[in-house]
Coordinates of C-alpha atoms in Angstrom, one line a residue:
X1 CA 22.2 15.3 3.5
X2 CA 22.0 13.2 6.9
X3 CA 18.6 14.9 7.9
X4 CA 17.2 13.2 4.6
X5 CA 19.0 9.9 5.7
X6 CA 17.4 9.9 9.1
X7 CA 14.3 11.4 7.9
X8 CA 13.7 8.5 5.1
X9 CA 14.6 6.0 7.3
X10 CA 12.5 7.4 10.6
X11 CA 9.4 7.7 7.8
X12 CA 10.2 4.4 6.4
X13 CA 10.1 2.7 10.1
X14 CA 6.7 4.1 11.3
X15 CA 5.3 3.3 7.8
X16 CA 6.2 -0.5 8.3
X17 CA 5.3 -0.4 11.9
X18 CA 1.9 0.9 10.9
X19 CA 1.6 -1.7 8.4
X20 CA 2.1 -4.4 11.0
X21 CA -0.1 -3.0 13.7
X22 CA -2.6 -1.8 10.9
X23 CA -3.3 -5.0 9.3
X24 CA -2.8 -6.9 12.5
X25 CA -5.1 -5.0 14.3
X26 CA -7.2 -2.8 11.9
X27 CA -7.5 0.4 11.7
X28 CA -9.7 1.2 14.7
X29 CA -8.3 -1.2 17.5
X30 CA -4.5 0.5 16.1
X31 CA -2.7 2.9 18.6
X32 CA -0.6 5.0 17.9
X33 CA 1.4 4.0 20.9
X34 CA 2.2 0.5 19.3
X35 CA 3.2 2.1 16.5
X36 CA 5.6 4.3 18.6
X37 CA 6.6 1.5 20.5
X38 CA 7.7 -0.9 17.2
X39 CA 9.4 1.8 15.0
X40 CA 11.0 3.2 18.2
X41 CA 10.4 6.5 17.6
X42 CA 8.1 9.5 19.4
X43 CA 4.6 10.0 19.0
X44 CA 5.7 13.8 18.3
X45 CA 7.6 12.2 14.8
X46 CA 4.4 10.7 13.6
X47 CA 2.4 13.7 13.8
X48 CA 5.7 16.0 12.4
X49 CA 5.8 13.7 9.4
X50 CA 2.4 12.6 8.8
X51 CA -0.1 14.2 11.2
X52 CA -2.0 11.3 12.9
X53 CA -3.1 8.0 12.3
X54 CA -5.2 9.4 9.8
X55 CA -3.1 10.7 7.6
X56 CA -0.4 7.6 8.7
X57 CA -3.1 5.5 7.2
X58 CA -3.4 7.0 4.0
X59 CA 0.0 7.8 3.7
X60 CA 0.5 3.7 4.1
X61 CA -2.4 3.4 1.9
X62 CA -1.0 5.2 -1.0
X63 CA 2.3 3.8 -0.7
X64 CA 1.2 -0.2 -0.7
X65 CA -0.9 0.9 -3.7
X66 CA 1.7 2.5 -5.5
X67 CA 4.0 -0.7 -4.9
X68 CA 1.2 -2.7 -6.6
X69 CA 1.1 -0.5 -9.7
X70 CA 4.2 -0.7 -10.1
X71 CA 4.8 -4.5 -9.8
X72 CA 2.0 -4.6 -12.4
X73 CA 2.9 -1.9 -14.6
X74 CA 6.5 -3.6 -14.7
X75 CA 4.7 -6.9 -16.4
X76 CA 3.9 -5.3 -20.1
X77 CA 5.1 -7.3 -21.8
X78 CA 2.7 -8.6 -24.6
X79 CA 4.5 -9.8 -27.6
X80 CA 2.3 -9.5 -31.0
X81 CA 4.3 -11.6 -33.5
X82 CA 1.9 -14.2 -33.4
X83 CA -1.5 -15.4 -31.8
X84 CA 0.4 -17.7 -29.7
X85 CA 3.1 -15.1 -28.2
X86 CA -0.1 -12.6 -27.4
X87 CA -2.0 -16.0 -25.5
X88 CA 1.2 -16.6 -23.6
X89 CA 1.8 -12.9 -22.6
X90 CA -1.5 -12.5 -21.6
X91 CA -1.4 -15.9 -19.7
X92 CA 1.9 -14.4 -18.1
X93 CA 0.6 -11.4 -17.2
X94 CA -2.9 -12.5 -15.8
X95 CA -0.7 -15.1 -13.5
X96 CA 1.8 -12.5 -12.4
X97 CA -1.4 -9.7 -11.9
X98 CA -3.6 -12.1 -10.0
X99 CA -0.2 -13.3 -7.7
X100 CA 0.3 -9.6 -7.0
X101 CA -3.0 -8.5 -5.4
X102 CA -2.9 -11.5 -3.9
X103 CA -0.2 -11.5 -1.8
X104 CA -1.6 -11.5 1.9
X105 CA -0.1 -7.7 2.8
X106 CA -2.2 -6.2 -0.1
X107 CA -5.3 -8.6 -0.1
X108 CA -5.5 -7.9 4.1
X109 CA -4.8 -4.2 2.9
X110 CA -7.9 -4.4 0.5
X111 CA -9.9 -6.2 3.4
X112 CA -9.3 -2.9 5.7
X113 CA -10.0 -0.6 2.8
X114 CA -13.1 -2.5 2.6
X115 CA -14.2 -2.6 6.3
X116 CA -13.8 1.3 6.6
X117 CA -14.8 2.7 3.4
X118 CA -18.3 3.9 4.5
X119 CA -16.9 6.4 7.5
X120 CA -13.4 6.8 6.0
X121 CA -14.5 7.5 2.3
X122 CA -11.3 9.3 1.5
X123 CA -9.2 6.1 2.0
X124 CA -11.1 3.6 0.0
X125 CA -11.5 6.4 -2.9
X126 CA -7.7 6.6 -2.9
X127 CA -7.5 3.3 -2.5
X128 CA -9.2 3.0 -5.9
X129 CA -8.1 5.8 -8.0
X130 CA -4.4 5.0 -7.3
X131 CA -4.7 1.4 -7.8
X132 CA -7.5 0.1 -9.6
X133 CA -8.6 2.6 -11.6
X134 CA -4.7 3.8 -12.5
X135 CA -3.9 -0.1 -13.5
X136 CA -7.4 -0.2 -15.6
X137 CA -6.4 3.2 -17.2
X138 CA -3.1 2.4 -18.3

């Protein structure tokens, strides 16, 4: 049970170091040695538990997304009684929607997505399908 204790909170460490050095620096001018350096751990943990900066990047990728769905998921909360309670709950929940994606983490986040996505398709169409598309689906 430990090994999962230390192994979550190893993972979790490089996976917020990356997001600083990441957004900081983007994703080409990012080494893995700063990454190393912040989370204090070894360069041999990021590649046991993610595999490179690739994968580190999409594995940060997926899990900022998933933390925007569900923030937004969390807000249904549309009312039908009357015109009025469906014009404030969708008031509400364009406010708290728009607040969300715009918080500087996941608007830099989109940024990076954006400034890769031609040589590093895989990203930007995970990106998408997991937040985007999965919100607009739902």
């Amino acid at each position: 049970m430990k090994t999962n204790h230390n192994y979550d909170d190893t993972r979790n460490r490089i996976l917020e170091a990356a997001e600083k050095q990441f957004l900081t620096y983007g994703y080409d001018s990012t080494r893995l040695e700063d990454i190393v350096r912040e989370a204090r751990v070894s360069k041999t943990a990021i590649y046991k538990i993610f595999g490179g900066k690739r994968e580190l990047f999409l594995a940060l990728n997926d899990a900022m997304v998933d933390g925007l769905v569900k923030k937004i998921k969390s807000l249904n909360t549309l009312n039908t009684h009357s015109i009025d309670d469906i014009r404030q709950s969708l008031m509400f929940f364009g406010n708290k929607y728009i607040s969300a994606l715009l918080q500087e983490h996941r608007l830099s986040l989109f940024r990076l997505n954006l400034s890769i996505a031609t040589r590093f398709q895989d990203a930007a169409k995970n990106y998408y399908q997991f937040g985007p598309q999965t919100i607009q689906d739902s």
